[in-house]
Amino acid sequence: MNKLSNILKNCEELFNVKILKHATPDHSMSSSVTTATSSQTKSKRLTPDEKREIYLHYGKEGLSISKEFLKQIALGEAPFCTYPWKRLDIVSGDNRTKVCSDFPTRLPVFNWPTTEDFHNENNMWNHPFMQYMRQNMGTTSAVPYCDLCVRANKRSPKNFDWRDTARSETKKIFTKIESERIAKSYRGCVNKELVNSYNELLWKQRSTVPFHRSIDEYRKQIWINNLHNSGSLLQIGVKKPAYSIFLAEANENLDIADFSKDRLKLAANTLEHFGLSTSQHHLNGSGKLPFADSSFNAVWIDGEIIYSANREFLFSELRRILKPNSRLHVNRAFSVGELLRRFLNAPTNLSGCEVTANMSADNNWARQGEDILQWQADCVRSPHFDELELPRDANQKNSGRQFDAIAARSALICGQHYSQPGNFFYADSVRRVLRKLGVTLDVIKGISVNRLPTSALSKLSLAFLANDHELTAALKQYGEQNPYTHASLATYSAFISFNAIVNKETQKKVPST
Ligand code: SF4
C-alpha cells in the first residue's frame, strides 16, 4: 500500500494534478492470468469533445505524460496500465508482436508455428515475461519501459536517453526469462562446455564443426516447430548431428534414421558425448520404412532426403508411420536457388553439361534417378551428401561437384514434374504438392534466398548459363529472370522449410497405398 501511496504522490507532483479517486491495482489479476479482466475501475464514457479537451490540456509538452494515461489522470485516477491483460497482437508485415501501441521489445518476434499456437494460453498469453510484466506493473520492479511510460512521456524527445536505456533493459529481462523458459522445457543435457569440447574434438578430424549456432538458437528452433515433448519422434536424415542432440534433449523417445551408416555413426557418437541415446535405423533405400503403422507423433526430416528419394512413396510412408494429427517438419527442402548454385558452382560445368546432353537428361535423370543416386551414393559421393564424413581426394571432390551440376540442371528442367528422386519444392508449389500427397500444410517457414558466389568461376558459369537455352527456358517457370545477372539469380529461393499436419482427423481419409 505504501508503494501505491508513493506512486500516487509522485503522480500528483509530476502532473500537477490532484488525484481525487485512487484506483487500486488489482494484483489478483497477476496470477495465472488467462484473459483480460474487467476488475479495473470502470471509467465514465467520455464524449469526443471531452476527450479532445483532455488531450489538449494534458498532452502539452510541459506535462510530460504518456498519452495512454491522459484519460485516467483527467479522471483523477492513478496511471495504471491494463494492456498486458487485454492485448496481445501480431503485427502482420514485419512479424512483430506487442501488448500496446508502443511497447519496445516486440514480444517476441512472431515465430510460432501458427497464430493459434501463439495465442494458446500455454504459450505467449501466459508467457513468463507477460506474467512478470503483469505482476510488477505499478511497482518499483516494473518492466523499465512500462516504468518510463507510467512516470513520464515515453515519446518526448526529452526522454530519448531514458527511452533507450529502458528499451535495452526491458529486452534483457525478456531474453533472460525466455532462455530460462526454453531451458526448463528440456532435459538440460546440453551445455556450453560440452558443445565447445565436442566442436574442438571434431574440428581436428573434419573440415566443419557440428554446432554452428548457439544453444538457445537450436532450442528455439525445436520449440517454435513444436517438436518438444512429442512423445515419440523420428529424425530422418542426420547429416547435421547437432539437431539430433537438441531433438533428443527435448524428447524422451527419439529414433534416428539415415541412408548412410557413416552419418548414423557420427550422430550416435555425438549423442553419446552428451550422455544421450537413441535407436538407430539404417535405411536401405528401397521398400518401406522399417517402422510399424502409427508409430510416431512427429517426424523431423532433412529436406535433402526428400530431394533424393521418391517423394510420393516417401510421403505415403510418412502417413503410414505417423499417428493421426501428427506433426511433420521438413527442414530445408531444396528449391530452385540451391540447384542453380550447384549448377553454377561446378568446377567444370561445361563438361558436366556435355555429359548431361549425352544422357538426354530431360527425362532420364528424373526417371532413372534412383539408379543414379545409388551410383552417386556408392561411388562419387556428391559433396553435399557427406560434409562431415570421411575425407575424399581432389578427384573425387571434383567428380562429386560435377555430378551435382548435372543432377541440378536436370532437376531444374524436369525434376518437379515427377515424383521420382530429383524433384524439389518452390514457393508456389508447396501447397499444391502437399495437397496431392494428402498432407495438410500447417505453415511455411522462412524461405531462404539463394546466395550465389561472385567468383570468376561463377562468372564463367553465368556466361555458360546464358547459352544454355533449355535451362534458361525452364528457369522462366520460376520467375522472369532474363537477362541473367548475379543479382537476379540471387532472388530465387534456395531452401524451403515447412510444417505439416499429417493424417489430420478432420480431413478425408487418405486412401491406402
Ligand atoms: S509501455 Fe507498458 S505501461 Fe505503457 S502502455 Fe505499454 S504496456 Fe502499458
Short mmCIF file of C-alpha atoms and ligand atoms in Angstrom, two decimals:
data_model
loop_
_atom_site.label_atom_id
_atom_site.label_comp_id
_atom_site.label_asym_id
_atom_site.label_seq_id
_atom_site.Cartn_x
_atom_site.Cartn_y
_atom_site.Cartn_z
CA MET A 1 0.00 0.00 0.00
CA ASN A 2 2.97 2.25 0.78
CA LYS A 3 4.32 1.78 -2.69
CA LEU A 4 0.95 2.77 -4.15
CA SER A 5 0.72 5.87 -2.00
CA ASN A 6 4.18 6.90 -3.14
CA ILE A 7 3.28 6.40 -6.77
CA LEU A 8 0.14 8.46 -6.38
CA LYS A 9 2.01 11.18 -4.53
CA ASN A 10 4.65 11.24 -7.27
CA CYS A 11 1.94 11.47 -9.88
CA GLU A 12 0.32 14.42 -8.17
CA GLU A 13 3.64 16.26 -8.08
CA LEU A 14 4.69 15.21 -11.54
CA PHE A 15 1.49 16.04 -13.34
CA ASN A 16 0.48 18.90 -11.11
CA VAL A 17 -2.97 17.43 -10.58
CA LYS A 18 -4.97 16.47 -7.54
CA ILE A 19 -5.80 12.82 -7.61
CA LEU A 20 -9.34 12.54 -6.39
CA LYS A 21 -10.02 8.86 -6.52
CA HIS A 22 -7.35 6.18 -6.04
CA ALA A 23 -7.65 3.29 -8.46
CA THR A 24 -6.28 0.18 -6.75
CA PRO A 25 -4.15 -2.02 -8.96
CA ASP A 26 -5.81 -5.40 -8.78
CA HIS A 27 -2.94 -7.83 -8.23
CA SER A 28 -5.30 -10.77 -8.24
CA MET A 29 -5.13 -10.28 -11.99
CA SER A 30 -1.45 -11.09 -11.93
CA SER A 31 -1.58 -14.74 -11.07
CA SER A 32 -2.07 -17.25 -13.81
CA VAL A 33 -3.85 -14.80 -15.99
CA THR A 34 -5.66 -16.24 -18.93
CA THR A 35 -7.80 -13.42 -20.24
CA ALA A 36 -8.29 -9.76 -19.65
CA THR A 37 -10.28 -8.99 -16.58
CA SER A 38 -12.64 -6.12 -16.11
CA SER A 39 -11.83 -5.61 -12.46
CA GLN A 40 -10.32 -2.21 -13.18
CA THR A 41 -12.38 0.69 -12.02
CA LYS A 42 -14.99 1.48 -14.63
CA SER A 43 -14.46 4.93 -16.11
CA LYS A 44 -17.15 7.26 -17.24
CA ARG A 45 -17.51 7.18 -21.02
CA LEU A 46 -16.25 10.50 -22.40
CA THR A 47 -17.74 12.32 -25.34
CA PRO A 48 -15.39 13.09 -28.26
CA ASP A 49 -15.39 16.77 -27.27
CA GLU A 50 -14.43 15.95 -23.68
CA LYS A 51 -11.66 13.66 -24.91
CA ARG A 52 -10.32 16.37 -27.18
CA GLU A 53 -10.32 18.84 -24.36
CA ILE A 54 -8.39 16.45 -22.12
CA TYR A 55 -5.82 15.73 -24.81
CA LEU A 56 -5.31 19.43 -25.41
CA HIS A 57 -4.99 20.11 -21.73
CA TYR A 58 -2.79 17.23 -20.60
CA GLY A 59 -0.98 16.47 -23.83
CA LYS A 60 1.05 19.64 -23.64
CA GLU A 61 4.80 19.15 -23.68
CA GLY A 62 5.25 20.52 -20.19
CA LEU A 63 3.01 17.92 -18.58
CA SER A 64 5.20 15.06 -19.79
CA ILE A 65 2.77 12.21 -19.66
CA SER A 66 2.30 9.25 -21.97
CA LYS A 67 -0.91 9.67 -23.86
CA GLU A 68 -2.15 6.22 -22.77
CA PHE A 69 -2.86 7.68 -19.31
CA LEU A 70 -4.37 11.05 -20.18
CA LYS A 71 -7.87 9.85 -19.53
CA GLN A 72 -7.04 8.23 -16.18
CA ILE A 73 -5.20 11.32 -14.98
CA ALA A 74 -8.00 13.56 -16.15
CA LEU A 75 -10.43 11.49 -14.12
CA GLY A 76 -8.20 11.77 -11.11
CA GLU A 77 -7.06 8.15 -11.20
CA ALA A 78 -3.54 6.85 -10.77
CA PRO A 79 -1.97 5.90 -14.09
CA PHE A 80 -2.17 2.16 -14.23
CA CYS A 81 -1.87 0.16 -17.42
CA THR A 82 -4.12 -2.79 -18.18
CA TYR A 83 -2.82 -3.52 -21.68
CA PRO A 84 -0.89 -6.68 -20.70
CA TRP A 85 -4.21 -8.17 -19.54
CA LYS A 86 -6.10 -7.21 -22.65
CA ARG A 87 -3.84 -7.07 -25.68
CA LEU A 88 -1.58 -9.45 -27.49
CA ASP A 89 -1.32 -8.53 -31.13
CA ILE A 90 0.59 -9.80 -34.08
CA VAL A 91 1.56 -7.06 -36.45
CA SER A 92 1.43 -8.54 -39.91
CA GLY A 93 4.10 -7.34 -42.28
CA ASP A 94 7.08 -7.26 -40.00
CA ASN A 95 6.17 -10.18 -37.76
CA ARG A 96 6.28 -8.17 -34.57
CA THR A 97 4.14 -8.84 -31.57
CA LYS A 98 3.12 -6.33 -28.98
CA VAL A 99 0.97 -5.67 -25.97
CA CYS A 100 0.47 -1.97 -26.52
CA SER A 101 0.88 0.60 -29.21
CA ASP A 102 4.44 1.42 -28.29
CA PHE A 103 5.92 -1.43 -26.36
CA PRO A 104 9.58 -1.65 -27.40
CA THR A 105 10.56 -5.28 -27.28
CA ARG A 106 8.04 -6.59 -29.77
CA LEU A 107 7.27 -9.56 -27.65
CA PRO A 108 8.88 -11.71 -29.13
CA VAL A 109 9.38 -11.77 -32.90
CA PHE A 110 6.48 -13.84 -34.15
CA ASN A 111 7.93 -17.20 -34.98
CA TRP A 112 5.35 -19.52 -33.55
CA PRO A 113 4.04 -22.27 -35.81
CA THR A 114 0.56 -20.71 -36.07
CA THR A 115 -1.37 -17.78 -34.63
CA GLU A 116 -3.37 -20.34 -32.68
CA ASP A 117 -0.16 -21.60 -31.07
CA PHE A 118 0.90 -18.05 -30.29
CA HIS A 119 -2.36 -17.19 -28.51
CA ASN A 120 -2.59 -20.53 -26.78
CA GLU A 121 -2.79 -19.97 -23.04
CA ASN A 122 0.24 -22.24 -22.55
CA ASN A 123 2.31 -20.14 -24.89
CA MET A 124 2.50 -16.39 -25.33
CA TRP A 125 -0.59 -15.36 -23.41
CA ASN A 126 0.80 -16.82 -20.22
CA HIS A 127 4.43 -16.43 -21.18
CA PRO A 128 6.56 -15.88 -18.02
CA PHE A 129 7.52 -12.45 -19.33
CA MET A 130 3.86 -11.47 -19.63
CA GLN A 131 3.34 -12.72 -16.06
CA TYR A 132 6.38 -10.79 -14.88
CA MET A 133 5.13 -7.62 -16.55
CA ARG A 134 1.67 -8.00 -15.04
CA GLN A 135 2.88 -8.86 -11.56
CA ASN A 136 5.20 -5.89 -11.37
CA MET A 137 3.09 -3.30 -13.11
CA GLY A 138 2.86 -0.20 -10.90
CA THR A 139 5.60 -1.36 -8.51
CA THR A 140 9.25 -0.43 -8.21
CA SER A 141 10.14 -3.65 -10.08
CA ALA A 142 8.06 -2.71 -13.10
CA VAL A 143 9.49 -3.53 -16.52
CA PRO A 144 11.75 -0.48 -17.20
CA TYR A 145 9.85 0.58 -20.28
CA CYS A 146 6.49 0.48 -18.51
CA ASP A 147 8.04 2.36 -15.62
CA LEU A 148 9.07 5.15 -18.01
CA CYS A 149 5.69 5.06 -19.68
CA VAL A 150 3.77 5.45 -16.41
CA ARG A 151 6.02 8.09 -14.92
CA ALA A 152 6.82 10.28 -17.93
CA ASN A 153 6.07 10.84 -21.59
CA LYS A 154 7.83 7.99 -23.34
CA ARG A 155 7.50 9.71 -26.72
CA SER A 156 9.01 13.03 -25.71
CA PRO A 157 12.39 13.89 -27.28
CA LYS A 158 13.50 14.94 -23.80
CA ASN A 159 13.27 11.31 -22.71
CA PHE A 160 15.18 9.76 -25.61
CA ASP A 161 18.10 8.60 -23.45
CA TRP A 162 15.79 7.20 -20.79
CA ARG A 163 13.80 5.51 -23.52
CA ASP A 164 16.91 3.87 -24.99
CA THR A 165 18.06 2.56 -21.63
CA ALA A 166 14.57 1.37 -20.73
CA ARG A 167 14.28 -0.37 -24.09
CA SER A 168 17.56 -2.29 -23.76
CA GLU A 169 16.94 -3.16 -20.10
CA THR A 170 13.47 -4.47 -20.95
CA LYS A 171 14.91 -6.56 -23.75
CA LYS A 172 17.49 -8.02 -21.39
CA ILE A 173 14.77 -9.06 -18.96
CA PHE A 174 12.79 -10.63 -21.79
CA THR A 175 15.79 -12.53 -23.20
CA LYS A 176 16.71 -13.89 -19.76
CA ILE A 177 13.18 -15.05 -19.00
CA GLU A 178 12.77 -16.55 -22.48
CA SER A 179 16.04 -18.55 -22.24
CA GLU A 180 15.08 -19.87 -18.80
CA ARG A 181 11.65 -20.83 -20.05
CA ILE A 182 13.03 -22.74 -23.04
CA ALA A 183 15.78 -24.43 -20.99
CA LYS A 184 13.19 -25.66 -18.46
CA SER A 185 11.27 -27.48 -21.19
CA TYR A 186 14.24 -29.69 -21.94
CA ARG A 187 16.14 -32.31 -20.06
CA GLY A 188 19.09 -29.94 -19.79
CA CYS A 189 21.72 -32.35 -21.14
CA VAL A 190 23.43 -29.74 -23.31
CA ASN A 191 25.69 -27.02 -22.02
CA LYS A 192 28.26 -24.66 -23.49
CA GLU A 193 31.30 -26.62 -22.24
CA LEU A 194 30.09 -29.85 -23.83
CA VAL A 195 29.32 -28.10 -27.13
CA ASN A 196 32.72 -26.38 -27.26
CA SER A 197 34.66 -29.50 -26.34
CA TYR A 198 32.82 -31.52 -28.99
CA ASN A 199 33.34 -28.88 -31.68
CA GLU A 200 37.04 -28.86 -30.84
CA LEU A 201 37.26 -32.63 -30.88
CA LEU A 202 35.67 -32.84 -34.32
CA TRP A 203 37.46 -29.83 -35.73
CA LYS A 204 40.71 -31.80 -35.61
CA GLN A 205 39.26 -34.59 -37.72
CA ARG A 206 36.94 -32.82 -40.13
CA SER A 207 36.66 -29.61 -42.07
CA THR A 208 33.46 -28.48 -40.38
CA VAL A 209 32.04 -28.49 -36.85
CA PRO A 210 28.63 -29.87 -35.92
CA PHE A 211 27.42 -26.92 -33.82
CA HIS A 212 27.25 -23.66 -35.77
CA ARG A 213 24.60 -21.88 -33.74
CA SER A 214 24.15 -21.05 -30.08
CA ILE A 215 22.38 -23.50 -27.75
CA ASP A 216 19.46 -21.06 -27.39
CA GLU A 217 19.01 -20.86 -31.15
CA TYR A 218 18.86 -24.63 -31.56
CA ARG A 219 16.41 -24.94 -28.69
CA LYS A 220 14.29 -22.18 -30.11
CA GLN A 221 14.14 -23.97 -33.47
CA ILE A 222 12.85 -27.09 -31.74
CA TRP A 223 10.40 -25.07 -29.68
CA ILE A 224 8.85 -22.97 -32.44
CA ASN A 225 8.33 -26.02 -34.61
CA ASN A 226 6.51 -27.75 -31.76
CA LEU A 227 8.94 -30.65 -31.74
CA HIS A 228 9.44 -30.79 -27.98
CA ASN A 229 7.85 -33.38 -25.70
CA SER A 230 6.28 -35.06 -28.69
CA GLY A 231 6.04 -38.48 -27.11
CA SER A 232 7.85 -40.29 -29.90
CA LEU A 233 9.85 -38.53 -32.57
CA LEU A 234 11.70 -39.82 -35.61
CA GLN A 235 14.55 -37.89 -37.24
CA ILE A 236 15.18 -38.91 -40.84
CA GLY A 237 18.49 -37.65 -42.20
CA VAL A 238 21.21 -36.97 -39.63
CA LYS A 239 23.68 -35.05 -41.76
CA LYS A 240 23.53 -32.37 -39.08
CA PRO A 241 24.05 -34.24 -35.82
CA ALA A 242 23.52 -31.04 -33.82
CA TYR A 243 19.78 -31.34 -34.44
CA SER A 244 19.81 -34.93 -33.11
CA ILE A 245 21.22 -33.62 -29.84
CA PHE A 246 18.56 -30.99 -29.33
CA LEU A 247 15.73 -33.23 -30.53
CA ALA A 248 16.91 -35.93 -28.11
CA GLU A 249 17.16 -33.39 -25.31
CA ALA A 250 13.58 -32.26 -25.91
CA ASN A 251 12.04 -35.73 -26.36
CA GLU A 252 12.20 -38.82 -24.17
CA ASN A 253 12.00 -41.11 -27.21
CA LEU A 254 13.97 -40.24 -30.32
CA ASP A 255 14.71 -42.59 -33.20
CA ILE A 256 17.18 -41.61 -35.90
CA ALA A 257 17.32 -42.99 -39.44
CA ASP A 258 19.58 -42.39 -42.42
CA PHE A 259 20.74 -43.99 -45.67
CA SER A 260 24.36 -43.52 -44.65
CA LYS A 261 25.93 -45.73 -41.98
CA ASP A 262 28.74 -43.16 -41.54
CA ARG A 263 26.30 -40.41 -40.73
CA LEU A 264 24.38 -42.61 -38.30
CA LYS A 265 27.64 -43.48 -36.58
CA LEU A 266 28.62 -39.83 -36.29
CA ALA A 267 25.22 -38.91 -34.87
CA ALA A 268 25.37 -41.78 -32.37
CA ASN A 269 28.88 -40.73 -31.26
CA THR A 270 27.73 -37.15 -30.85
CA LEU A 271 24.72 -38.23 -28.78
CA GLU A 272 26.95 -40.38 -26.62
CA HIS A 273 29.23 -37.40 -25.93
CA PHE A 274 26.20 -35.64 -24.45
CA GLY A 275 25.03 -38.65 -22.47
CA LEU A 276 22.02 -39.20 -24.75
CA SER A 277 20.97 -42.33 -26.54
CA THR A 278 18.59 -43.18 -29.36
CA SER A 279 17.54 -46.10 -31.50
CA GLN A 280 19.30 -46.03 -34.87
CA HIS A 281 17.86 -47.33 -38.12
CA HIS A 282 19.76 -47.78 -41.35
CA LEU A 283 17.54 -47.16 -44.38
CA ASN A 284 18.47 -49.26 -47.35
CA GLY A 285 16.79 -47.02 -49.92
CA SER A 286 14.25 -49.50 -51.14
CA GLY A 287 11.00 -50.76 -49.76
CA LYS A 288 9.06 -49.48 -46.78
CA LEU A 289 10.43 -47.51 -43.87
CA PRO A 290 11.27 -50.03 -41.14
CA PHE A 291 8.59 -48.89 -38.69
CA ALA A 292 5.13 -50.15 -37.75
CA ASP A 293 1.97 -48.21 -38.67
CA SER A 294 1.17 -45.22 -36.41
CA SER A 295 4.48 -45.41 -34.56
CA PHE A 296 5.35 -41.73 -34.18
CA ASN A 297 3.85 -38.44 -33.00
CA ALA A 298 6.28 -36.37 -35.01
CA VAL A 299 8.87 -36.64 -37.75
CA TRP A 300 11.76 -34.25 -38.46
CA ILE A 301 13.09 -34.83 -41.95
CA ASP A 302 16.10 -33.33 -43.70
CA GLY A 303 14.94 -31.71 -46.97
CA GLU A 304 17.85 -33.34 -48.77
CA ILE A 305 16.31 -36.76 -48.17
CA ILE A 306 13.15 -35.63 -49.96
CA TYR A 307 15.25 -34.48 -52.90
CA SER A 308 17.00 -37.81 -53.17
CA ALA A 309 14.02 -40.09 -52.57
CA ASN A 310 10.82 -40.93 -54.40
CA ARG A 311 8.62 -38.19 -52.99
CA GLU A 312 5.26 -39.86 -53.45
CA PHE A 313 6.43 -43.09 -51.90
CA LEU A 314 8.19 -41.32 -49.05
CA PHE A 315 5.11 -39.26 -48.10
CA SER A 316 2.84 -42.30 -48.25
CA GLU A 317 5.26 -44.00 -45.89
CA LEU A 318 5.30 -40.98 -43.58
CA ARG A 319 1.50 -41.01 -43.48
CA ARG A 320 1.62 -44.69 -42.59
CA ILE A 321 4.06 -44.42 -39.70
CA LEU A 322 2.61 -41.22 -38.22
CA LYS A 323 -0.35 -41.17 -35.81
CA PRO A 324 -3.43 -39.01 -36.51
CA ASN A 325 -2.76 -35.25 -36.22
CA SER A 326 0.98 -35.77 -36.09
CA ARG A 327 3.48 -33.12 -36.96
CA LEU A 328 5.91 -33.31 -39.86
CA HIS A 329 8.76 -30.81 -40.03
CA VAL A 330 10.65 -30.60 -43.32
CA ASN A 331 13.96 -28.90 -42.76
CA ARG A 332 15.44 -27.02 -45.72
CA ALA A 333 13.99 -28.77 -48.73
CA PHE A 334 15.85 -27.90 -51.92
CA SER A 335 14.43 -25.17 -54.10
CA VAL A 336 15.40 -23.55 -57.40
CA GLY A 337 18.13 -21.34 -55.93
CA GLU A 338 20.03 -24.19 -54.32
CA LEU A 339 20.03 -26.23 -57.53
CA LEU A 340 21.19 -23.22 -59.50
CA ARG A 341 24.01 -22.72 -57.05
CA ARG A 342 25.08 -26.30 -57.52
CA PHE A 343 25.00 -25.91 -61.27
CA LEU A 344 26.96 -22.65 -61.28
CA ASN A 345 29.46 -23.81 -58.68
CA ALA A 346 30.64 -26.89 -60.55
CA PRO A 347 34.30 -26.57 -61.45
CA THR A 348 33.82 -27.96 -64.94
CA ASN A 349 30.17 -27.45 -65.59
CA LEU A 350 30.84 -27.21 -69.33
CA SER A 351 31.88 -30.86 -69.46
CA GLY A 352 29.10 -31.59 -66.99
CA CYS A 353 26.53 -30.36 -69.45
CA GLU A 354 28.11 -32.28 -72.28
CA VAL A 355 27.63 -35.36 -70.19
CA THR A 356 24.09 -34.27 -69.47
CA ALA A 357 23.38 -33.82 -73.15
CA ASN A 358 24.71 -37.28 -73.86
CA MET A 359 22.44 -38.67 -71.22
CA SER A 360 19.36 -36.95 -72.73
CA ALA A 361 18.78 -35.99 -69.17
CA ASP A 362 15.44 -34.34 -69.80
CA ASN A 363 13.65 -37.38 -68.66
CA ASN A 364 16.35 -39.83 -67.92
CA TRP A 365 17.70 -38.33 -64.78
CA ALA A 366 14.38 -37.84 -63.17
CA ARG A 367 13.09 -41.22 -64.23
CA GLN A 368 16.21 -43.18 -63.55
CA GLY A 369 17.14 -41.05 -60.58
CA GLU A 370 17.17 -43.90 -58.16
CA ASP A 371 19.89 -45.74 -60.06
CA ILE A 372 21.93 -42.59 -60.47
CA LEU A 373 21.61 -41.66 -56.83
CA GLN A 374 22.64 -45.14 -55.89
CA TRP A 375 25.69 -44.68 -58.07
CA GLN A 376 26.23 -41.29 -56.52
CA ALA A 377 25.98 -42.69 -53.01
CA ASP A 378 28.20 -45.65 -53.72
CA CYS A 379 30.92 -44.18 -55.93
CA VAL A 380 31.03 -40.43 -56.36
CA ARG A 381 29.61 -39.18 -53.06
CA SER A 382 28.45 -35.74 -54.01
CA PRO A 383 29.84 -33.03 -51.71
CA HIS A 384 26.54 -32.07 -50.13
CA PHE A 385 25.98 -35.64 -49.05
CA ASP A 386 28.88 -36.01 -46.70
CA GLU A 387 30.40 -32.80 -45.45
CA LEU A 388 31.07 -34.48 -42.16
CA GLU A 389 32.03 -37.86 -43.47
CA LEU A 390 35.37 -39.31 -44.46
CA PRO A 391 37.74 -37.06 -46.40
CA ARG A 392 37.87 -37.53 -50.17
CA ASP A 393 40.68 -36.77 -52.58
CA ALA A 394 40.53 -33.84 -55.03
CA ASN A 395 39.42 -36.00 -57.94
CA GLN A 396 36.56 -37.45 -56.00
CA LYS A 397 35.52 -33.96 -54.91
CA ASN A 398 35.55 -32.65 -58.47
CA SER A 399 33.60 -35.64 -59.73
CA GLY A 400 31.12 -35.07 -56.94
CA ARG A 401 30.62 -31.41 -57.82
CA GLN A 402 30.33 -32.21 -61.49
CA PHE A 403 27.71 -34.78 -60.75
CA ASP A 404 25.88 -32.21 -58.63
CA ALA A 405 25.86 -29.83 -61.58
CA ILE A 406 24.44 -32.44 -63.92
CA ALA A 407 21.83 -33.53 -61.41
CA ALA A 408 20.85 -29.95 -60.60
CA ARG A 409 20.44 -28.99 -64.25
CA SER A 410 18.30 -32.00 -64.96
CA ALA A 411 16.20 -31.44 -61.88
CA LEU A 412 15.59 -27.82 -62.82
CA ILE A 413 14.50 -28.82 -66.30
CA CYS A 414 12.18 -31.62 -65.35
CA GLY A 415 12.52 -32.71 -61.75
CA GLN A 416 9.44 -31.14 -60.27
CA HIS A 417 7.16 -32.88 -62.77
CA TYR A 418 7.98 -36.25 -61.36
CA SER A 419 7.63 -37.90 -58.05
CA GLN A 420 10.93 -39.71 -58.54
CA PRO A 421 14.18 -38.58 -56.93
CA GLY A 422 15.49 -35.23 -58.05
CA ASN A 423 12.30 -33.24 -57.56
CA PHE A 424 12.21 -30.15 -55.45
CA PHE A 425 9.87 -27.58 -53.94
CA TYR A 426 9.49 -23.99 -54.94
CA ALA A 427 7.48 -21.45 -53.03
CA ASP A 428 4.34 -21.58 -55.17
CA SER A 429 4.29 -25.33 -55.40
CA VAL A 430 4.49 -26.42 -51.77
CA ARG A 431 0.76 -26.18 -51.08
CA ARG A 432 -0.18 -27.85 -54.35
CA VAL A 433 2.32 -30.67 -53.99
CA LEU A 434 1.36 -31.42 -50.39
CA ARG A 435 -2.33 -31.48 -51.26
CA LYS A 436 -1.55 -34.04 -53.95
CA LEU A 437 0.38 -36.09 -51.41
CA GLY A 438 -2.51 -35.99 -48.92
CA VAL A 439 -0.67 -33.89 -46.33
CA THR A 440 -2.05 -30.70 -44.79
CA LEU A 441 0.29 -27.74 -44.85
CA ASP A 442 0.48 -26.05 -41.48
CA VAL A 443 2.97 -23.28 -42.02
CA ILE A 444 5.78 -22.46 -44.43
CA LYS A 445 8.77 -21.24 -42.52
CA GLY A 446 11.04 -18.50 -43.80
CA ILE A 447 12.12 -19.16 -47.34
CA SER A 448 15.82 -18.55 -47.61
CA VAL A 449 17.07 -16.75 -50.65
CA ASN A 450 19.97 -18.06 -52.64
CA ARG A 451 23.43 -16.65 -52.13
CA LEU A 452 25.26 -17.13 -55.38
CA PRO A 453 29.04 -16.86 -55.47
CA THR A 454 30.69 -13.88 -57.11
CA SER A 455 33.93 -15.60 -58.02
CA ALA A 456 35.43 -15.57 -61.50
CA LEU A 457 34.35 -19.16 -61.78
CA SER A 458 30.73 -18.26 -61.29
CA LYS A 459 31.02 -15.50 -63.92
CA LEU A 460 32.19 -18.15 -66.32
CA SER A 461 29.24 -20.26 -65.27
CA LEU A 462 26.90 -17.32 -65.75
CA ALA A 463 28.14 -16.88 -69.31
CA PHE A 464 27.65 -20.56 -69.81
CA LEU A 465 24.13 -20.37 -68.44
CA ALA A 466 23.24 -17.64 -70.93
CA ASN A 467 23.92 -20.13 -73.75
CA ASP A 468 22.00 -22.96 -72.17
CA HIS A 469 18.65 -22.27 -73.78
CA GLU A 470 16.98 -25.36 -72.42
CA LEU A 471 17.80 -24.47 -68.84
CA THR A 472 17.02 -20.77 -69.21
CA ALA A 473 13.62 -21.66 -70.67
CA ALA A 474 12.94 -23.95 -67.71
CA LEU A 475 14.03 -21.29 -65.22
CA LYS A 476 11.42 -18.91 -66.59
CA GLN A 477 8.79 -21.09 -64.98
CA TYR A 478 10.02 -19.94 -61.60
CA GLY A 479 10.17 -16.25 -62.34
CA GLU A 480 11.12 -13.80 -65.05
CA GLN A 481 14.87 -13.67 -64.59
CA ASN A 482 16.03 -12.58 -68.00
CA PRO A 483 18.70 -11.38 -68.75
CA TYR A 484 20.59 -13.31 -66.10
CA THR A 485 22.72 -11.39 -63.68
CA HIS A 486 24.03 -12.36 -60.30
CA ALA A 487 21.51 -10.07 -58.70
CA SER A 488 18.51 -11.56 -60.47
CA LEU A 489 19.62 -15.14 -59.92
CA ALA A 490 20.05 -14.45 -56.24
CA THR A 491 16.31 -13.83 -55.91
CA TYR A 492 15.47 -17.50 -56.36
CA SER A 493 14.71 -19.10 -53.02
CA ALA A 494 17.30 -21.67 -52.01
CA PHE A 495 15.60 -23.70 -49.28
CA ILE A 496 12.07 -24.09 -48.07
CA SER A 497 11.18 -25.40 -44.63
CA PHE A 498 7.63 -26.20 -43.67
CA ASN A 499 5.48 -27.87 -41.08
CA ALA A 500 2.57 -30.09 -41.97
CA ILE A 501 -0.13 -31.85 -40.03
CA VAL A 502 -0.22 -35.44 -41.15
CA ASN A 503 -3.31 -37.64 -41.01
CA LYS A 504 -5.44 -34.70 -39.97
CA GLU A 505 -8.54 -36.22 -38.44
CA THR A 506 -10.96 -33.71 -39.95
CA GLN A 507 -9.64 -34.43 -43.41
CA LYS A 508 -10.91 -37.02 -45.86
CA LYS A 509 -9.44 -40.42 -45.11
CA VAL A 510 -6.21 -40.90 -47.02
CA PRO A 511 -6.52 -43.82 -49.43
CA SER A 512 -4.26 -46.67 -48.50
CA THR A 513 -1.30 -47.12 -50.79
S1 SF4 B 1 4.58 0.59 -22.32
FE1 SF4 B 1 3.82 -0.69 -20.63
S2 SF4 B 1 2.73 0.74 -19.31
FE2 SF4 B 1 2.98 1.75 -21.28
S3 SF4 B 1 1.10 1.34 -22.38
FE3 SF4 B 1 2.60 -0.22 -22.98
S4 SF4 B 1 2.25 -1.96 -21.60
FE4 SF4 B 1 1.24 -0.14 -20.73
#
